[in-house]
Short mmCIF file of C-alpha atoms in Angstrom, two decimals:
data_model
loop_
_atom_site.label_atom_id
_atom_site.label_comp_id
_atom_site.label_asym_id
_atom_site.label_seq_id
_atom_site.Cartn_x
_atom_site.Cartn_y
_atom_site.Cartn_z
CA UNK A 62 -95.00 -86.68 -189.90
CA UNK A 63 -94.95 -82.96 -190.78
CA UNK A 64 -93.10 -81.52 -193.78
CA UNK A 65 -90.34 -80.29 -191.61
CA UNK A 66 -89.92 -83.68 -190.07
CA UNK A 67 -89.74 -85.24 -193.58
CA UNK A 68 -86.95 -82.79 -194.53
CA UNK A 69 -84.97 -83.76 -191.42
CA UNK A 70 -85.21 -87.43 -192.12
CA UNK A 71 -81.87 -88.89 -193.05
CA UNK A 72 -79.62 -86.14 -191.90
CA UNK A 73 -77.91 -88.53 -189.39
CA UNK A 74 -75.39 -90.61 -191.24
CA UNK A 75 -76.65 -89.39 -194.58
CA UNK A 76 -74.48 -90.60 -197.47
CA UNK A 77 -73.29 -93.80 -195.76
CA UNK A 78 -76.44 -95.75 -196.75
CA UNK A 79 -78.93 -94.91 -199.49
CA UNK A 80 -82.05 -96.38 -197.90
CA UNK A 81 -84.93 -97.49 -200.14
CA UNK A 82 -87.56 -95.37 -198.38
CA UNK A 83 -88.29 -92.82 -195.61
CA UNK A 84 -89.17 -95.61 -193.09
CA UNK A 85 -85.49 -96.57 -192.89
CA UNK A 86 -84.35 -93.01 -192.60
CA UNK A 87 -86.66 -92.49 -189.68
CA UNK A 88 -85.37 -95.58 -187.93
CA UNK A 89 -81.76 -94.41 -188.37
CA UNK A 90 -82.63 -90.94 -187.05
CA UNK A 91 -84.62 -92.59 -184.24
CA UNK A 92 -81.46 -94.46 -183.08
CA UNK A 93 -79.33 -91.35 -182.87
CA UNK A 94 -82.05 -89.38 -181.03
CA UNK A 95 -82.39 -92.14 -178.41
CA UNK A 96 -78.76 -93.21 -178.12
CA UNK A 97 -76.58 -90.14 -178.49
CA UNK A 98 -73.46 -92.09 -177.51
CA UNK A 99 -73.60 -94.01 -180.81
CA UNK A 100 -71.44 -92.28 -183.46
CA UNK A 101 -73.44 -90.65 -186.30
CA UNK A 102 -71.34 -92.72 -188.68
CA UNK A 103 -73.14 -95.80 -187.48
CA UNK A 104 -76.10 -96.57 -189.76
CA UNK A 105 -79.05 -98.82 -188.98
CA UNK A 106 -78.99 -101.96 -191.05
CA UNK A 107 -81.76 -103.85 -189.19
CA UNK A 108 -84.48 -103.18 -186.63
CA UNK A 109 -86.51 -105.72 -184.58
CA UNK A 110 -88.60 -105.95 -181.43
CA UNK A 111 -87.65 -108.21 -178.56
CA UNK A 112 -87.20 -108.18 -174.77
CA UNK A 113 -83.83 -107.80 -173.03
CA UNK A 114 -83.51 -110.18 -170.11
CA UNK A 115 -82.45 -108.33 -167.01
CA UNK A 116 -83.98 -108.95 -163.62
CA UNK A 117 -87.12 -109.13 -165.72
CA UNK A 118 -87.64 -109.23 -169.45
CA UNK A 119 -87.73 -105.60 -170.68
CA UNK A 120 -89.49 -105.18 -173.93
CA UNK A 121 -87.97 -102.76 -176.50
CA UNK A 122 -86.29 -102.52 -179.84
CA UNK A 123 -82.86 -103.48 -181.12
CA UNK A 124 -81.11 -101.38 -183.81
CA UNK A 125 -78.30 -103.20 -185.50
CA UNK A 126 -75.57 -101.06 -187.11
CA UNK A 127 -72.48 -102.01 -188.99
CA UNK A 128 -70.55 -101.64 -185.72
CA UNK A 129 -72.94 -102.16 -182.81
CA UNK A 130 -76.00 -103.83 -181.33
CA UNK A 131 -78.19 -101.13 -179.70
CA UNK A 132 -81.16 -101.88 -177.42
CA UNK A 133 -83.57 -99.15 -176.40
CA UNK A 134 -86.68 -99.35 -174.26
CA UNK A 135 -88.98 -96.63 -172.80
CA UNK A 136 -91.79 -98.13 -170.82
CA UNK A 137 -93.84 -95.58 -168.91
CA UNK A 138 -90.78 -93.33 -168.60
CA UNK A 139 -88.47 -96.11 -167.42
CA UNK A 140 -85.59 -96.16 -169.92
CA UNK A 141 -83.27 -99.11 -170.47
CA UNK A 142 -80.30 -98.90 -172.83
CA UNK A 143 -77.62 -101.32 -174.02
CA UNK A 144 -74.90 -100.76 -176.57
CA UNK A 145 -72.61 -103.63 -177.54
CA UNK A 146 -69.63 -103.19 -179.86
CA UNK A 147 -69.66 -105.98 -182.36
CA UNK A 148 -65.89 -106.19 -182.26
CA UNK A 149 -66.17 -107.18 -178.61
CA UNK A 150 -68.68 -110.04 -179.37
CA UNK A 151 -67.29 -113.56 -179.03
CA UNK A 152 -70.35 -115.60 -179.89
CA UNK A 153 -73.95 -115.23 -181.17
CA UNK A 154 -76.27 -118.22 -180.46
CA UNK A 155 -79.93 -119.10 -180.42
CA UNK A 156 -81.69 -120.88 -177.58
CA UNK A 157 -85.22 -122.29 -177.65
CA UNK A 158 -87.78 -123.47 -175.15
CA UNK A 159 -91.45 -124.39 -175.65
CA UNK A 160 -92.52 -120.90 -174.58
CA UNK A 161 -89.98 -118.56 -176.08
CA UNK A 162 -86.67 -118.46 -178.09
CA UNK A 163 -83.76 -116.12 -177.56
CA UNK A 164 -80.55 -114.80 -179.07
CA UNK A 165 -77.60 -114.81 -176.72
CA UNK A 166 -74.77 -112.41 -177.46
CA UNK A 167 -71.57 -113.12 -175.51
CA UNK A 168 -68.66 -110.82 -175.01
CA UNK A 169 -65.49 -111.38 -172.91
CA UNK A 170 -67.12 -109.57 -170.00
CA UNK A 171 -70.86 -110.32 -170.21
CA UNK A 172 -73.74 -112.23 -171.80
CA UNK A 173 -76.83 -110.51 -173.18
CA UNK A 174 -80.04 -112.36 -173.85
CA UNK A 175 -82.73 -111.03 -176.23
CA UNK A 176 -86.01 -112.98 -175.89
CA UNK A 177 -88.74 -113.55 -178.50
CA UNK A 178 -92.04 -114.95 -177.35
CA UNK A 179 -93.77 -117.83 -179.02
CA UNK A 180 -95.02 -116.73 -182.49
CA UNK A 181 -92.28 -114.16 -183.03
CA UNK A 182 -89.71 -114.98 -185.68
CA UNK A 183 -86.20 -114.98 -184.14
CA UNK A 184 -84.42 -116.55 -187.10
CA UNK A 185 -84.45 -113.31 -189.18
CA UNK A 186 -82.95 -111.13 -186.42
CA UNK A 187 -80.48 -113.97 -185.68
CA UNK A 188 -79.20 -114.15 -189.21
CA UNK A 189 -78.99 -110.36 -189.44
CA UNK A 190 -77.02 -110.07 -186.15
CA UNK A 191 -74.70 -112.87 -187.20
CA UNK A 192 -74.02 -111.28 -190.65
CA UNK A 193 -73.15 -107.93 -189.00
CA UNK A 194 -71.02 -109.65 -186.40
CA UNK A 195 -69.07 -111.60 -189.04
CA UNK A 196 -68.71 -108.49 -191.11
CA UNK A 197 -67.51 -106.32 -188.20
CA UNK A 198 -64.77 -108.88 -187.29
CA UNK A 199 -63.51 -109.21 -190.91
CA UNK A 200 -60.33 -107.55 -192.04
CA UNK A 201 -61.09 -104.04 -193.26
CA UNK A 202 -60.28 -104.94 -196.84
CA UNK A 203 -62.56 -107.93 -196.88
CA UNK A 204 -65.51 -106.41 -194.96
CA UNK A 205 -68.57 -104.90 -196.61
CA UNK A 206 -69.39 -101.24 -196.66
CA UNK A 207 -72.44 -100.10 -194.63
CA UNK A 208 -74.37 -99.91 -197.89
CA UNK A 209 -73.36 -103.38 -198.99
CA UNK A 210 -74.19 -104.75 -195.61
CA UNK A 211 -77.62 -103.14 -195.54
CA UNK A 212 -78.33 -104.42 -199.00
CA UNK A 213 -77.43 -107.95 -197.95
CA UNK A 214 -79.66 -108.06 -194.88
CA UNK A 215 -82.77 -106.18 -195.80
CA UNK A 216 -85.49 -106.35 -198.42
CA UNK A 217 -85.83 -103.74 -200.97
CA UNK A 218 -89.05 -101.69 -200.95
CA UNK A 219 -90.46 -103.57 -203.92
CA UNK A 220 -89.91 -106.88 -202.21
CA UNK A 221 -91.20 -105.87 -198.84
CA UNK A 222 -94.70 -107.13 -198.42
CA UNK A 223 -94.80 -106.21 -194.77
CA UNK A 224 -96.93 -103.15 -193.83
CA UNK A 225 -94.57 -100.60 -192.33
CA UNK A 226 -96.13 -98.38 -189.66
CA UNK A 227 -94.85 -94.93 -189.05
CA UNK A 228 -96.01 -94.83 -185.50
CA UNK A 229 -92.64 -93.93 -183.90
CA UNK A 230 -90.43 -95.81 -181.50
CA UNK A 231 -93.01 -97.14 -179.17
CA UNK A 232 -95.80 -99.33 -180.49
CA UNK A 233 -94.22 -100.20 -183.88
CA UNK A 234 -92.21 -103.24 -182.80
CA UNK A 235 -94.36 -105.64 -184.74
CA UNK A 236 -94.01 -103.75 -188.04
CA UNK A 237 -90.30 -103.37 -187.49
CA UNK A 238 -89.84 -107.07 -186.86
CA UNK A 239 -91.97 -108.13 -189.78
CA UNK A 240 -90.27 -105.77 -192.27
CA UNK A 241 -86.98 -107.47 -192.19
CA UNK A 242 -85.96 -110.62 -194.05
CA UNK A 243 -83.24 -113.01 -193.02
CA UNK A 244 -79.73 -111.81 -193.65
CA UNK A 245 -79.49 -111.04 -197.28
CA UNK A 246 -82.64 -113.01 -198.09
CA UNK A 247 -85.35 -112.45 -200.60
CA UNK A 248 -88.49 -114.67 -200.73
CA UNK A 249 -88.23 -117.59 -203.09
CA UNK A 250 -91.15 -118.46 -205.23
CA UNK A 251 -90.56 -122.13 -204.37
CA UNK A 252 -90.27 -121.64 -200.62
CA UNK A 253 -87.55 -120.62 -198.28
CA UNK A 254 -85.22 -117.74 -199.06
CA UNK A 255 -82.60 -116.86 -201.59
CA UNK A 256 -79.55 -115.10 -200.29
CA UNK A 257 -77.66 -112.49 -202.52
CA UNK A 258 -74.48 -112.62 -200.42
CA UNK A 259 -71.56 -110.43 -201.27
CA UNK A 260 -69.99 -111.44 -204.60
CA UNK A 261 -72.98 -113.73 -205.11
CA UNK A 262 -75.43 -113.51 -208.01
CA UNK A 263 -78.98 -113.92 -206.71
CA UNK A 264 -81.39 -115.43 -209.21
CA UNK A 265 -85.07 -115.60 -208.30
CA UNK A 266 -88.35 -114.57 -209.76
CA UNK A 267 -88.48 -110.89 -210.59
CA UNK A 268 -84.84 -110.10 -209.90
CA UNK A 269 -82.01 -109.75 -212.38
CA UNK A 270 -78.61 -111.32 -211.75
CA UNK A 271 -75.71 -109.07 -210.86
CA UNK A 272 -73.30 -108.56 -213.74
CA UNK A 273 -70.74 -111.43 -213.90
CA UNK A 274 -67.39 -110.70 -212.31
CA UNK A 275 -64.31 -110.90 -214.50
CA UNK A 276 -62.00 -113.57 -213.15
CA UNK A 277 -58.41 -114.62 -213.81
CA UNK A 278 -57.67 -118.13 -214.71
CA UNK A 279 -58.61 -120.92 -212.29
CA UNK A 280 -56.02 -122.97 -210.49
CA UNK A 281 -55.22 -126.13 -212.50
CA UNK A 282 -57.05 -128.55 -210.20
CA UNK A 283 -60.37 -126.69 -210.82
CA UNK A 284 -60.02 -126.21 -214.60
CA UNK A 285 -62.37 -128.59 -216.39
CA UNK A 286 -60.37 -131.22 -218.40
CA UNK A 287 -60.49 -131.17 -222.20
CA UNK A 288 -62.34 -134.41 -222.06
CA UNK A 289 -65.27 -132.80 -220.23
CA UNK A 290 -68.25 -131.85 -222.37
CA UNK A 291 -68.92 -128.29 -221.21
CA UNK A 292 -72.63 -127.77 -220.61
CA UNK A 293 -74.25 -125.10 -222.70
CA UNK A 294 -76.32 -123.94 -219.70
CA UNK A 295 -76.85 -124.49 -216.07
CA UNK A 296 -76.86 -128.07 -214.75
CA UNK A 297 -79.68 -129.15 -212.55
CA UNK A 298 -79.37 -131.62 -209.64
CA UNK A 299 -81.98 -133.98 -210.97
CA UNK A 300 -83.34 -134.76 -207.50
CA UNK A 301 -86.97 -135.89 -207.25
CA UNK A 302 -87.10 -136.40 -203.46
CA UNK A 303 -85.81 -133.19 -201.83
CA UNK A 304 -86.48 -132.91 -198.11
CA UNK A 305 -89.64 -130.88 -197.33
CA UNK A 306 -88.32 -127.33 -196.99
CA UNK A 307 -86.11 -125.33 -199.35
CA UNK A 308 -83.96 -123.08 -197.12
CA UNK A 309 -81.49 -121.47 -199.50
CA UNK A 310 -80.81 -121.05 -203.16
CA UNK A 311 -77.68 -119.07 -204.05
CA UNK A 312 -75.14 -118.73 -206.82
CA UNK A 313 -71.54 -118.52 -205.63
CA UNK A 314 -68.56 -117.28 -207.60
CA UNK A 315 -66.50 -120.41 -207.36
CA UNK A 316 -66.51 -123.71 -209.17
CA UNK A 317 -68.74 -126.42 -207.98
CA UNK A 318 -65.67 -128.66 -207.34
CA UNK A 319 -64.02 -126.08 -205.11
CA UNK A 320 -67.12 -125.64 -202.96
CA UNK A 321 -67.66 -129.44 -202.57
CA UNK A 322 -64.03 -130.01 -201.64
CA UNK A 323 -63.94 -127.02 -199.26
CA UNK A 324 -66.76 -128.43 -197.13
CA UNK A 325 -66.74 -132.21 -197.76
CA UNK A 326 -63.26 -132.89 -199.22
CA UNK A 327 -61.67 -134.14 -195.94
CA UNK A 328 -58.39 -132.32 -196.56
CA UNK A 329 -56.69 -129.43 -194.68
CA UNK A 330 -58.98 -126.78 -196.20
CA UNK A 331 -62.13 -128.74 -195.18
CA UNK A 332 -60.75 -129.25 -191.60
CA UNK A 333 -60.22 -125.50 -191.27
CA UNK A 334 -63.73 -124.86 -192.59
CA UNK A 335 -65.34 -127.08 -189.99
CA UNK A 336 -63.22 -125.62 -187.25
CA UNK A 337 -64.53 -122.15 -188.05
CA UNK A 338 -68.17 -123.40 -188.53
CA UNK A 339 -68.29 -125.23 -185.13
CA UNK A 340 -66.40 -122.41 -183.35
CA UNK A 341 -69.00 -119.83 -184.32
CA UNK A 342 -71.78 -122.12 -183.02
CA UNK A 343 -70.13 -123.07 -179.76
CA UNK A 344 -69.66 -126.67 -180.80
CA UNK A 345 -66.51 -128.69 -180.03
CA UNK A 346 -64.74 -131.98 -180.39
CA UNK A 347 -65.46 -132.77 -184.09
CA UNK A 348 -64.35 -136.19 -185.17
CA UNK A 349 -64.90 -137.43 -188.72
CA UNK A 350 -64.13 -140.71 -190.36
CA UNK A 351 -62.66 -141.39 -193.83
CA UNK A 352 -65.01 -141.57 -196.76
CA UNK A 353 -66.05 -145.21 -197.27
CA UNK A 354 -66.03 -146.06 -201.02
CA UNK A 355 -66.07 -142.29 -201.60
CA UNK A 356 -69.74 -141.98 -200.70
CA UNK A 357 -70.20 -142.04 -196.93
CA UNK A 358 -68.50 -140.94 -193.72
CA UNK A 359 -69.39 -140.81 -190.04
CA UNK A 360 -69.09 -137.56 -188.00
CA UNK A 361 -69.26 -136.79 -184.29
CA UNK A 362 -69.37 -133.34 -182.57
CA UNK A 363 -70.38 -132.09 -179.14
CA UNK A 364 -73.12 -129.45 -179.35
CA UNK A 365 -74.46 -127.15 -176.64
CA UNK A 366 -78.05 -127.76 -175.40
CA UNK A 367 -80.01 -124.57 -174.82
CA UNK A 368 -83.34 -126.02 -173.75
CA UNK A 369 -84.71 -125.48 -170.28
CA UNK A 370 -86.63 -128.72 -170.55
CA UNK A 371 -83.39 -130.73 -170.85
CA UNK A 372 -81.00 -131.02 -167.96
CA UNK A 373 -77.95 -131.74 -170.11
CA UNK A 374 -75.82 -128.70 -171.09
CA UNK A 375 -74.27 -130.51 -174.06
CA UNK A 376 -74.71 -133.72 -176.01
CA UNK A 377 -72.85 -135.76 -178.52
CA UNK A 378 -74.30 -135.36 -182.04
CA UNK A 379 -73.80 -138.33 -184.37
CA UNK A 380 -73.94 -137.69 -188.07
CA UNK A 381 -73.65 -139.29 -191.46
CA UNK A 382 -72.59 -137.47 -194.69
CA UNK A 383 -73.61 -139.29 -197.79
CA UNK A 384 -72.82 -138.47 -201.43
CA UNK A 385 -76.07 -139.18 -203.30
CA UNK A 386 -74.50 -138.07 -206.62
CA UNK A 387 -71.09 -136.94 -207.65
CA UNK A 388 -70.25 -135.98 -211.19
CA UNK A 389 -66.88 -134.27 -211.03
CA UNK A 390 -66.95 -130.50 -211.93
CA UNK A 391 -70.77 -130.64 -212.59
CA UNK A 392 -72.85 -132.08 -209.77
CA UNK A 393 -72.34 -132.81 -206.10
CA UNK A 394 -75.24 -133.82 -203.94
CA UNK A 395 -74.55 -134.41 -200.26
CA UNK A 396 -77.09 -135.32 -197.63
CA UNK A 397 -76.25 -135.02 -193.89
CA UNK A 398 -78.35 -136.73 -191.23
CA UNK A 399 -77.80 -136.42 -187.56
CA UNK A 400 -79.05 -137.78 -184.22
CA UNK A 401 -78.58 -137.03 -180.57
CA UNK A 402 -79.42 -140.41 -178.97
CA UNK A 403 -78.51 -139.29 -175.39
CA UNK A 404 -81.31 -136.75 -175.38
CA UNK A 405 -85.09 -137.40 -174.77
CA UNK A 406 -86.71 -138.55 -177.99
CA UNK A 407 -83.31 -138.54 -179.62
CA UNK A 408 -84.01 -141.95 -181.21
CA UNK A 409 -87.40 -140.91 -182.57
CA UNK A 410 -86.10 -138.66 -185.46
CA UNK A 411 -83.15 -137.61 -187.54
CA UNK A 412 -82.87 -134.01 -188.87
CA UNK A 413 -81.43 -133.92 -192.39
CA UNK A 414 -79.96 -131.30 -194.74
CA UNK A 415 -79.32 -131.88 -198.47
CA UNK A 416 -76.91 -129.69 -200.33
CA UNK A 417 -77.13 -129.68 -204.06
CA UNK A 418 -74.06 -128.06 -205.69
CA UNK A 419 -74.34 -127.76 -209.46
CA UNK A 420 -72.46 -126.19 -212.38
CA UNK A 421 -73.64 -122.77 -213.57
CA UNK A 422 -70.35 -121.84 -215.41
CA UNK A 423 -66.70 -122.66 -215.15
CA UNK A 424 -66.33 -120.09 -212.34
CA UNK A 425 -69.75 -120.18 -210.73
CA UNK A 426 -72.01 -122.79 -209.08
CA UNK A 427 -75.43 -123.00 -207.52
CA UNK A 428 -75.91 -124.12 -203.91
CA UNK A 429 -79.45 -125.18 -202.91
CA UNK A 430 -80.20 -126.43 -199.36
CA UNK A 431 -83.27 -128.46 -198.46
CA UNK A 432 -84.00 -129.58 -194.84
CA UNK A 433 -86.47 -131.99 -193.29
CA UNK A 434 -86.89 -134.60 -190.58
CA UNK A 435 -86.95 -138.44 -190.88
CA UNK A 436 -89.25 -139.92 -188.21
CA UNK A 437 -88.69 -143.35 -186.67
CA UNK A 438 -91.34 -142.95 -184.00
CA UNK A 439 -94.45 -140.80 -183.45
CA UNK A 440 -93.95 -139.05 -180.09
CA UNK A 441 -96.75 -137.06 -178.50
CA UNK A 442 -94.50 -133.91 -178.60
CA UNK A 443 -93.83 -134.38 -182.32
CA UNK A 444 -94.94 -130.91 -183.15
CA UNK A 445 -92.70 -129.27 -180.60
CA UNK A 446 -89.73 -131.31 -181.72
CA UNK A 447 -90.31 -130.56 -185.38
CA UNK A 448 -90.56 -126.81 -184.77
CA UNK A 449 -87.35 -126.72 -182.76
CA UNK A 450 -85.42 -129.03 -185.16
CA UNK A 451 -86.48 -127.13 -188.28
CA UNK A 452 -85.37 -123.82 -186.83
CA UNK A 453 -81.99 -125.27 -185.99
CA UNK A 454 -81.65 -126.71 -189.46
CA UNK A 455 -82.48 -123.30 -190.96
CA UNK A 456 -79.85 -121.60 -188.74
CA UNK A 457 -77.28 -124.21 -189.57
CA UNK A 458 -77.88 -123.83 -193.27
CA UNK A 459 -77.58 -120.00 -193.06
CA UNK A 460 -74.34 -120.33 -191.12
CA UNK A 461 -73.00 -122.86 -193.57
CA UNK A 462 -73.65 -120.87 -196.65
CA UNK A 463 -72.39 -117.58 -195.10
CA UNK A 464 -69.14 -119.29 -194.19
CA UNK A 465 -68.76 -120.86 -197.64
CA UNK A 466 -69.16 -117.38 -199.15
CA UNK A 467 -66.59 -115.95 -196.78
CA UNK A 468 -64.09 -118.72 -197.61
CA UNK A 469 -64.83 -118.25 -201.33
CA UNK A 470 -64.16 -114.52 -201.17
CA UNK A 471 -60.84 -115.16 -199.42
CA UNK A 472 -59.85 -117.75 -201.95
CA UNK A 473 -60.67 -115.58 -204.89
CA UNK A 474 -58.46 -112.82 -203.47
CA UNK A 475 -55.54 -115.01 -202.40
CA UNK A 476 -55.52 -117.55 -205.17
CA UNK A 477 -56.94 -115.74 -208.20
CA UNK A 478 -56.13 -112.14 -207.44
CA UNK A 479 -59.76 -110.92 -207.62
CA UNK A 480 -61.91 -109.13 -204.98
#
């Protein structure tokens, strides 16, 4: 780029987001040059390459802003454009086949499919799109600013190990796609990603924690009793047999007891949590049993099937939640295992997610999620099954932790008078 071009970079929407480097300013400027109908107050928070499914799959680039999903393609002079207002979106889902995966964005009037061919990472774009959608549909007082949203879905320059090309709109899809981490994620030294969500302190190698937030007193039921020996430091889960992949590692500004009861407590708050969780994922008909001896319960839910190799459009998912360890106020370890016996090979494996919720302080806890697969048989298509199942587990964990944080933020405002 020339010196004049460098000086012009960042004029569009300047001030709304302080980007970490000129690459991002160019992408923001690029969006507004290509799509002049997009308001200049919209700022790019993510960019990735994909193909928009029309009569044929049209390869191009998606620019995600705090308010819109914007697709642009210029192939040999044939221009294709799509702009979707995030407030009009009713669902964001992932679909997978042996040959490609896709993100399906539904509105009241239409459904838009963005395809990713085998070898492309669709989870990072999916989590970014979902984070932007959730933020856009939040109440104005609870939503993030463009800067906060950008910070939560993109790597900083020092963390970005991807090589960013400056080749312009056409021909740099691969660099754009590889330069973006999952929503709010930074690479973890132990595998997976760590998510510095809003009002969350991210602790990982090379990154300092955000300053602790000053909180008012906790509600009585979450105040540690005088008989509890308060730990002098962070409590570890003590697990020696985590499932194979570490998906998430976050610190949340709420007591461990609150987070555990919010998700697995079985009360009204827990029921509301699961209704929101399944609703966002297009899942219906959740039924859950009572905790047996306080350590195990059975769960059923109907899930959509987005696999062209399977005729069924939905299937009943059977699950078991099991408390592996529960030390009130300090440690809650829950492992969830599921099966879909009505589907092909459904009896051959069981996906599992382990949530370790541990004390960091009276007002904060750490949530670590590990995922894996328990095999009962050795099918010939084991590799395909594992790849698909692990992606679904990762998406589920990201959705779960994002909703936990959303509920925690609302609880802190409503119950404790903090924002």
